[in-house]
Amino acid sequence: MTNHDSNGGTTIKHRHRQEGPQKHVIAFIFSIVLTLIAFASVAAGGVNTAFTVLLLLVMAVLQVLVQLGYWMHLKDKGHMIPILFMAGGFFVAGLAIIAALYWMWW
Amino acid sequence: MAHAHTVKRHKGLMDWLTTVDHKKIAILYLVAGALFFGIGGIEALLIRVQLAKPMNDFVTAQQFNELITMHGTTMIFLGVMPIIFALMNAVIPLQIGARDVAFPFLNSLGFWTFLFGGLLLNLSWFIGGAPDAGWTSYTPLSSTEYSLTHGVDFYTIGLQIAGLGTLIGGINFLATIITMRAPGMSYMRMPMFTWTSFVTSAMILFAFPAVTVGLVLLTFDRILGANFFNVSAGGNPVLWQHIFWIFGHPEVYILILPAFGMISEVVSTFSRKRLFGYSSMVFATILIAFLGFMVWAHHMFTTGLGPVANALFSIATMLIAVPTGIKIFNWLFTMWGGQIRFTTPNLFAVGFIPTFVMGGVTGVMLASAPADYQYHDTYFVVAHFHYVIVGGLVLGLFAGLHYWWPKMFGRMLSEKLGKLEFWTFIIGFHMTFFVQHFLGLIGMQRRVFTYLPNQGFDLMNLISTIGAFLMGVGVIVFLINIGITAAKPRNASNDPWEDGRTLEWTIPSPPPEYNFKQIPLVRGLDAFWKEKMAGNKEMTPAEPVGSIHMPSPTILPFIMSVGLFIAGLGFMFTSDDFGNSFMNFIFSNYIVTGIGLAITFGSMLVRSLYDDHGWHIEPSELNEKGVKA
Amino acid sequence: MTTPHAEQATNVLPHEPEKATLEGRNKVLGFWLFLGGEAVLFGTLFATFLTLRNQVADGPSASELFSLPITAAATFILLVSSLTSVFAVQALHRGNRSSLAKWLGITVLLGLAFLVLEIYEFTEYMHEGYSMTTSAFSSAFYTLVGFHGAHVLFGILWISVIIGQLYKKGLTVVTAPKVYVSAMYWHFIDVVWVFIFTVVYLLGKVVG
C-alpha cells in the first residue's frame, strides 16, 4: 500500500449490507412533514410571532440534520473528519450571523 | 499491473507551465512570492523615503495612498502567502512520507490562479491607477463615490482570483495531510511544521470564503450599483468591517502559524533535542486557531460596537497570549540544555523569539479596548503589526528558507553571507519599527502622507527610513547569496545539517520526482532521529520496490487561470467608454467576461471528460534515477 | 504497490466504488472540506441578508413581495430531487448503471424545474421595477438567492456531463466518485435552500 488511510478505507468491508430505499423514503416523508408544518404555520398566521420564528428554525435544523445525517451519510462510521470540518464551517458561519444580528446597527 | 502509458514529457518553459510535481510548484510559488515580495518591498522603501523628512514632496498624496494600499495588499496576499505555500509544498509531502500531494492538478491550479490574481492586481499600476483605499478597503472610502479610478476594482477582482488559488491550496494540503501520511505516522507523530500547516490550511478553508463574499459585495456595489454599503439606500458600512475582519483576523494567524512550525523544526534540530512539550505545542496551535476566529472585532473597538462587545473581544484577544506563551516557553525549554549550533536558520529562529514576544506584548496592550482608543490608527499599531508579521513571520520564513534550501535545490547557502544577512536585516528591522511605537504614542497618525516639522516626529522618522534601507540591504545580501550558491556544484547530502530529525532528510537533496523509492515505516515522533538513535542509517521501508504511479503534466490549470484573468478584466470595465464602438460593445455586453469564463469552464469540462491515467516509473528506472534525480 | 485505477474495473465493481481507490477517497474527502468552506460562504451571505433584511428604502418589504405558493413549489421540487439523488447513489452501490443514469436524469430535470421557477420569480420582481439597485434589502436578496441559483445551474450542468460519461465510459472506479461527489453537492444545495426558504421567505413573511 502506498498510503496509510485513516478515513473510510477500513470501513468498506464491514458495510456490505444493502440498504433498501424504505429508510430514505421515510426520511423524505419526514422532511416533507417538517416543510409542511413550516409553511402551514406561516400561512395560518395569527400565532405568536416569537413562537413561529422558533418553530421555523427548529423545523429547518431538523430537516438539515436529515439531509446531512442520512442522505449525506454523516451519521455513518468513518466520517469524523467530514463532521469536524462541516461543524467548523457552520461555526464560523454562525459567528458571521451573530455579528450581523447583534453588532451591526446601533 | 505494469501497463506503461506513454506520457508527453515537456522540457524548458513548458515543463514549468504544465508541472504537477509539488517540488516544482514549490519553486514556482517561491519565484512568484519573491517577485511580489520585491514589489511590496520597493513600495515600502518609497513610503519611507516620502516620510524621511517633514513636508516632503517625493510622492503626491494620491500616490502615497496607492503605495500604502498596494504595499499592504501585496505583502499579505501576494508576498508572504506564496512563500509559505512554497515551503509547505516543498516540505510537507516529504515530512509525511508521501510521493505527492492528494490533488496534484489542484495544486497546480491553486498556484496559477494565485499568480494571475496577483498579476491582475498589479496591472492596476499601468491601467487606471492602483487601489487607494488602504489594504482594508473600508467603505465608503472604497465606494465609487470616493474612489474614482478602477483601483478598487482591481483590488476586489484581483484578490478574488488570488484568494480562490489560496483556498484551493488549503483544501489540497488538508486532504494531503489527512490521507497521505506514511504507515505509522499518526497525527501525534507528525512534525510540527506539518501540524501548523494543517491548522493553517483549516483556517484558510474557513476564513477565505468570508472574504470571497465581502469582495463580491463590494464588487457588486461598485460595478452593478448594488447598495450593500450605500447608506442612502439602506446599506451599512460596518457590514464590510465585520466581514473583512472575520476573514482578516484569522488571516494573520494563517500567516504566523506556519512560521511557528518552521521555528519549532529549526530550534529542535539545532539544539539536537526533541521539541519540548510537543503535545502542548499541538494543543496551543489548535487553540490559537480557534481563538483566532473569535477576536475579529478587536479591530473595530473604535467603531462603536458598545461596551459589551468591546469587553468580550478584549478578553478573548488577551486569552491568545496564553497559548502563544506556551509556545514561546516550549522553544526556550527546547534550547535549554541542548547542544545549540548558531547556523543561519537558527540565528533567525533565535532572533524571532524576542522580536515576536515584543509584537505579542504590544498586541495585549492593543487588546485593552479603552487604551486602544488612544492607539487606534497611530504608528503604534503600525509598529505592532510589523513586529508580528516581519519580526515574526518574515524571520520565520528566512529561517525556513535557509533551513530547507539545500533540500529544495541541493546546494547549501553560504553561512557567512547568511549571517551578514541576518544581522543587517534584524538591526534594520528594529531600527525601522522600534521607534514607530513612540511615534505612535506621541501622536503620529498612520496613513498620513506627510507631517509638519518640530512635533518630535522628525528624527524618529529619519531613523526609521535608514532602518528600512538596512533591511533592504539584508534582502539583497540574501539574493547575492542565492546567486553565488546557484553557481556552486549541487552536492548537498541527504542530511546536510547532519542533525535532521524528520523524513525529508532521509532522501536525496533535491529529492527525485517520486520522493521515496519505498515509502518509509514511521516508528515514532522525529522518525529519522529515532532510527539514528537506534543505530540505523536509513528508514525501514514499508513496501517492496515496485512501479510508481505518477500524474501526467497538464497545461489546463494555466489556461483556466488565464480565463479567470480575462473574465475579471472584462467584468471590471463593463461600464467604461473606450471611445471605440467595438470595444464598448464587447465589454458592456459582458462578451469579454463570457469568453474568459468559457475558457475556464471549458477547461474544467475537458479535465472531466479526459481521464488522466498518469504514467509509471518502473523499478529498473528507480535504481538508476534514485541517486542523481 | 501503487493505487489501483481505471483499467482493471471491467469485471466486478466493489460495493462502494467511490471509495475503492485512493483518488476516489481523496475526492470525497476533499469535497467534504470544500463543503465546509461553502458553509462559511453561504453563512456570510445569510449574515449579509439578515442584517439588511429591513433596509428596504423606497422599495417593497419582504412580506409585501414574496408569494408563498411559488416558494412552496420550489421547495417541494428540490426536496424530491434530493431523494432522487439518494436513489442514484443507491443505484451506484448496486452497480446498476441504467438505473443510476435514470435517477440522475430525473434529478437534473427537477433541478431545471426549480431554476425555471426561480427565473420566473426574479423576472416578476423585475417587471414590478424591483431590481438589484432598489435597496440594500434587494441587493442582499438577489445576491443570496442568486448565488444559490447559480449553484443549482452549475449542478445541473455538472450532473449532465456525468450522465454522458456514464454512457461513454461506463460505471467504473473513476466515474463512481464523480457521481457520489455530485450527489453530495446536490444535497448541500438542498441544505442551503432549507435555510433560504426558512430565513428569507417564511421569516420574511412572519417578521418582515
PDB file of C-alpha atoms in Angstrom, chain C residues 21-104:
ATOM      1  CA  THR C  21      -9.264   3.934  -4.950  1.00  0.00           C
ATOM      2  CA  LEU C  22      -7.120   6.415  -3.102  1.00  0.00           C
ATOM      3  CA  GLU C  23      -8.056   9.004  -5.728  1.00  0.00           C
ATOM      4  CA  GLY C  24     -11.733   8.336  -5.055  1.00  0.00           C
ATOM      5  CA  ARG C  25     -11.367   8.603  -1.292  1.00  0.00           C
ATOM      6  CA  ASN C  26      -9.340  11.787  -1.667  1.00  0.00           C
ATOM      7  CA  LYS C  27     -12.016  13.223  -3.912  1.00  0.00           C
ATOM      8  CA  VAL C  28     -14.809  12.513  -1.436  1.00  0.00           C
ATOM      9  CA  LEU C  29     -12.801  13.867   1.481  1.00  0.00           C
ATOM     10  CA  GLY C  30     -11.644  16.932  -0.455  1.00  0.00           C
ATOM     11  CA  PHE C  31     -15.233  17.644  -1.405  1.00  0.00           C
ATOM     12  CA  TRP C  32     -16.334  17.488   2.210  1.00  0.00           C
ATOM     13  CA  LEU C  33     -13.656  20.034   3.035  1.00  0.00           C
ATOM     14  CA  PHE C  34     -14.890  22.212   0.184  1.00  0.00           C
ATOM     15  CA  LEU C  35     -18.436  21.990   1.546  1.00  0.00           C
ATOM     16  CA  GLY C  36     -17.132  23.186   4.920  1.00  0.00           C
ATOM     17  CA  GLY C  37     -15.861  26.279   3.112  1.00  0.00           C
ATOM     18  CA  GLU C  38     -19.162  26.617   1.238  1.00  0.00           C
ATOM     19  CA  ALA C  39     -20.935  26.663   4.585  1.00  0.00           C
ATOM     20  CA  VAL C  40     -18.940  29.762   5.511  1.00  0.00           C
ATOM     21  CA  LEU C  41     -19.629  31.307   2.103  1.00  0.00           C
ATOM     22  CA  PHE C  42     -23.383  30.931   2.438  1.00  0.00           C
ATOM     23  CA  GLY C  43     -23.227  31.782   6.145  1.00  0.00           C
ATOM     24  CA  THR C  44     -21.680  35.125   5.287  1.00  0.00           C
ATOM     25  CA  LEU C  45     -24.297  35.722   2.602  1.00  0.00           C
ATOM     26  CA  PHE C  46     -27.030  34.908   5.141  1.00  0.00           C
ATOM     27  CA  ALA C  47     -25.400  37.279   7.612  1.00  0.00           C
ATOM     28  CA  THR C  48     -25.484  39.991   4.960  1.00  0.00           C
ATOM     29  CA  PHE C  49     -29.121  39.300   4.177  1.00  0.00           C
ATOM     30  CA  LEU C  50     -30.153  39.184   7.828  1.00  0.00           C
ATOM     31  CA  THR C  51     -28.544  42.475   8.688  1.00  0.00           C
ATOM     32  CA  LEU C  52     -30.086  44.224   5.678  1.00  0.00           C
ATOM     33  CA  ARG C  53     -33.490  42.481   5.777  1.00  0.00           C
ATOM     34  CA  ASN C  54     -35.397  45.588   6.865  1.00  0.00           C
ATOM     35  CA  GLN C  55     -33.398  48.093   4.827  1.00  0.00           C
ATOM     36  CA  VAL C  56     -35.962  48.389   2.039  1.00  0.00           C
ATOM     37  CA  ALA C  57     -35.537  52.118   1.335  1.00  0.00           C
ATOM     38  CA  ASP C  58     -38.399  53.080  -1.040  1.00  0.00           C
ATOM     39  CA  GLY C  59     -38.916  49.506  -2.247  1.00  0.00           C
ATOM     40  CA  PRO C  60     -41.361  46.860  -1.052  1.00  0.00           C
ATOM     41  CA  SER C  61     -40.681  44.827   2.079  1.00  0.00           C
ATOM     42  CA  ALA C  62     -40.264  41.080   2.178  1.00  0.00           C
ATOM     43  CA  SER C  63     -43.814  40.341   3.289  1.00  0.00           C
ATOM     44  CA  GLU C  64     -45.294  42.516   0.527  1.00  0.00           C
ATOM     45  CA  LEU C  65     -43.107  40.952  -2.115  1.00  0.00           C
ATOM     46  CA  PHE C  66     -42.959  37.214  -1.643  1.00  0.00           C
ATOM     47  CA  SER C  67     -45.580  34.749  -2.745  1.00  0.00           C
ATOM     48  CA  LEU C  68     -45.558  31.559  -0.711  1.00  0.00           C
ATOM     49  CA  PRO C  69     -47.054  29.166  -3.304  1.00  0.00           C
ATOM     50  CA  ILE C  70     -44.073  29.582  -5.647  1.00  0.00           C
ATOM     51  CA  THR C  71     -41.627  29.084  -2.803  1.00  0.00           C
ATOM     52  CA  ALA C  72     -43.538  26.018  -1.611  1.00  0.00           C
ATOM     53  CA  ALA C  73     -43.470  24.535  -5.094  1.00  0.00           C
ATOM     54  CA  ALA C  74     -39.741  25.220  -5.472  1.00  0.00           C
ATOM     55  CA  THR C  75     -39.089  23.685  -2.070  1.00  0.00           C
ATOM     56  CA  PHE C  76     -41.055  20.565  -2.893  1.00  0.00           C
ATOM     57  CA  ILE C  77     -39.225  20.166  -6.206  1.00  0.00           C
ATOM     58  CA  LEU C  78     -35.819  20.483  -4.638  1.00  0.00           C
ATOM     59  CA  LEU C  79     -36.705  18.093  -1.812  1.00  0.00           C
ATOM     60  CA  VAL C  80     -37.817  15.453  -4.278  1.00  0.00           C
ATOM     61  CA  SER C  81     -34.623  15.963  -6.265  1.00  0.00           C
ATOM     62  CA  SER C  82     -32.636  15.310  -3.105  1.00  0.00           C
ATOM     63  CA  LEU C  83     -34.476  11.999  -2.744  1.00  0.00           C
ATOM     64  CA  THR C  84     -33.844  11.078  -6.372  1.00  0.00           C
ATOM     65  CA  SER C  85     -30.137  11.723  -5.953  1.00  0.00           C
ATOM     66  CA  VAL C  86     -30.204   9.400  -2.920  1.00  0.00           C
ATOM     67  CA  PHE C  87     -31.756   6.758  -5.173  1.00  0.00           C
ATOM     68  CA  ALA C  88     -28.994   7.475  -7.686  1.00  0.00           C
ATOM     69  CA  VAL C  89     -26.315   6.743  -5.086  1.00  0.00           C
ATOM     70  CA  GLN C  90     -28.143   3.537  -4.120  1.00  0.00           C
ATOM     71  CA  ALA C  91     -28.142   2.503  -7.762  1.00  0.00           C
ATOM     72  CA  LEU C  92     -24.443   3.288  -7.796  1.00  0.00           C
ATOM     73  CA  HIS C  93     -23.887   0.973  -4.847  1.00  0.00           C
ATOM     74  CA  ARG C  94     -25.864  -1.759  -6.603  1.00  0.00           C
ATOM     75  CA  GLY C  95     -23.664  -1.209  -9.654  1.00  0.00           C
ATOM     76  CA  ASN C  96     -26.752  -0.608 -11.798  1.00  0.00           C
ATOM     77  CA  ARG C  97     -25.703   1.869 -14.416  1.00  0.00           C
ATOM     78  CA  SER C  98     -29.007   2.382 -16.249  1.00  0.00           C
ATOM     79  CA  SER C  99     -30.932   2.906 -13.004  1.00  0.00           C
ATOM     80  CA  LEU C 100     -28.222   5.313 -11.877  1.00  0.00           C
ATOM     81  CA  ALA C 101     -28.418   7.318 -15.098  1.00  0.00           C
ATOM     82  CA  LYS C 102     -32.209   7.379 -14.862  1.00  0.00           C
ATOM     83  CA  TRP C 103     -32.236   8.798 -11.331  1.00  0.00           C
ATOM     84  CA  LEU C 104     -29.544  11.330 -12.192  1.00  0.00           C
TER      85      LEU C 104
END
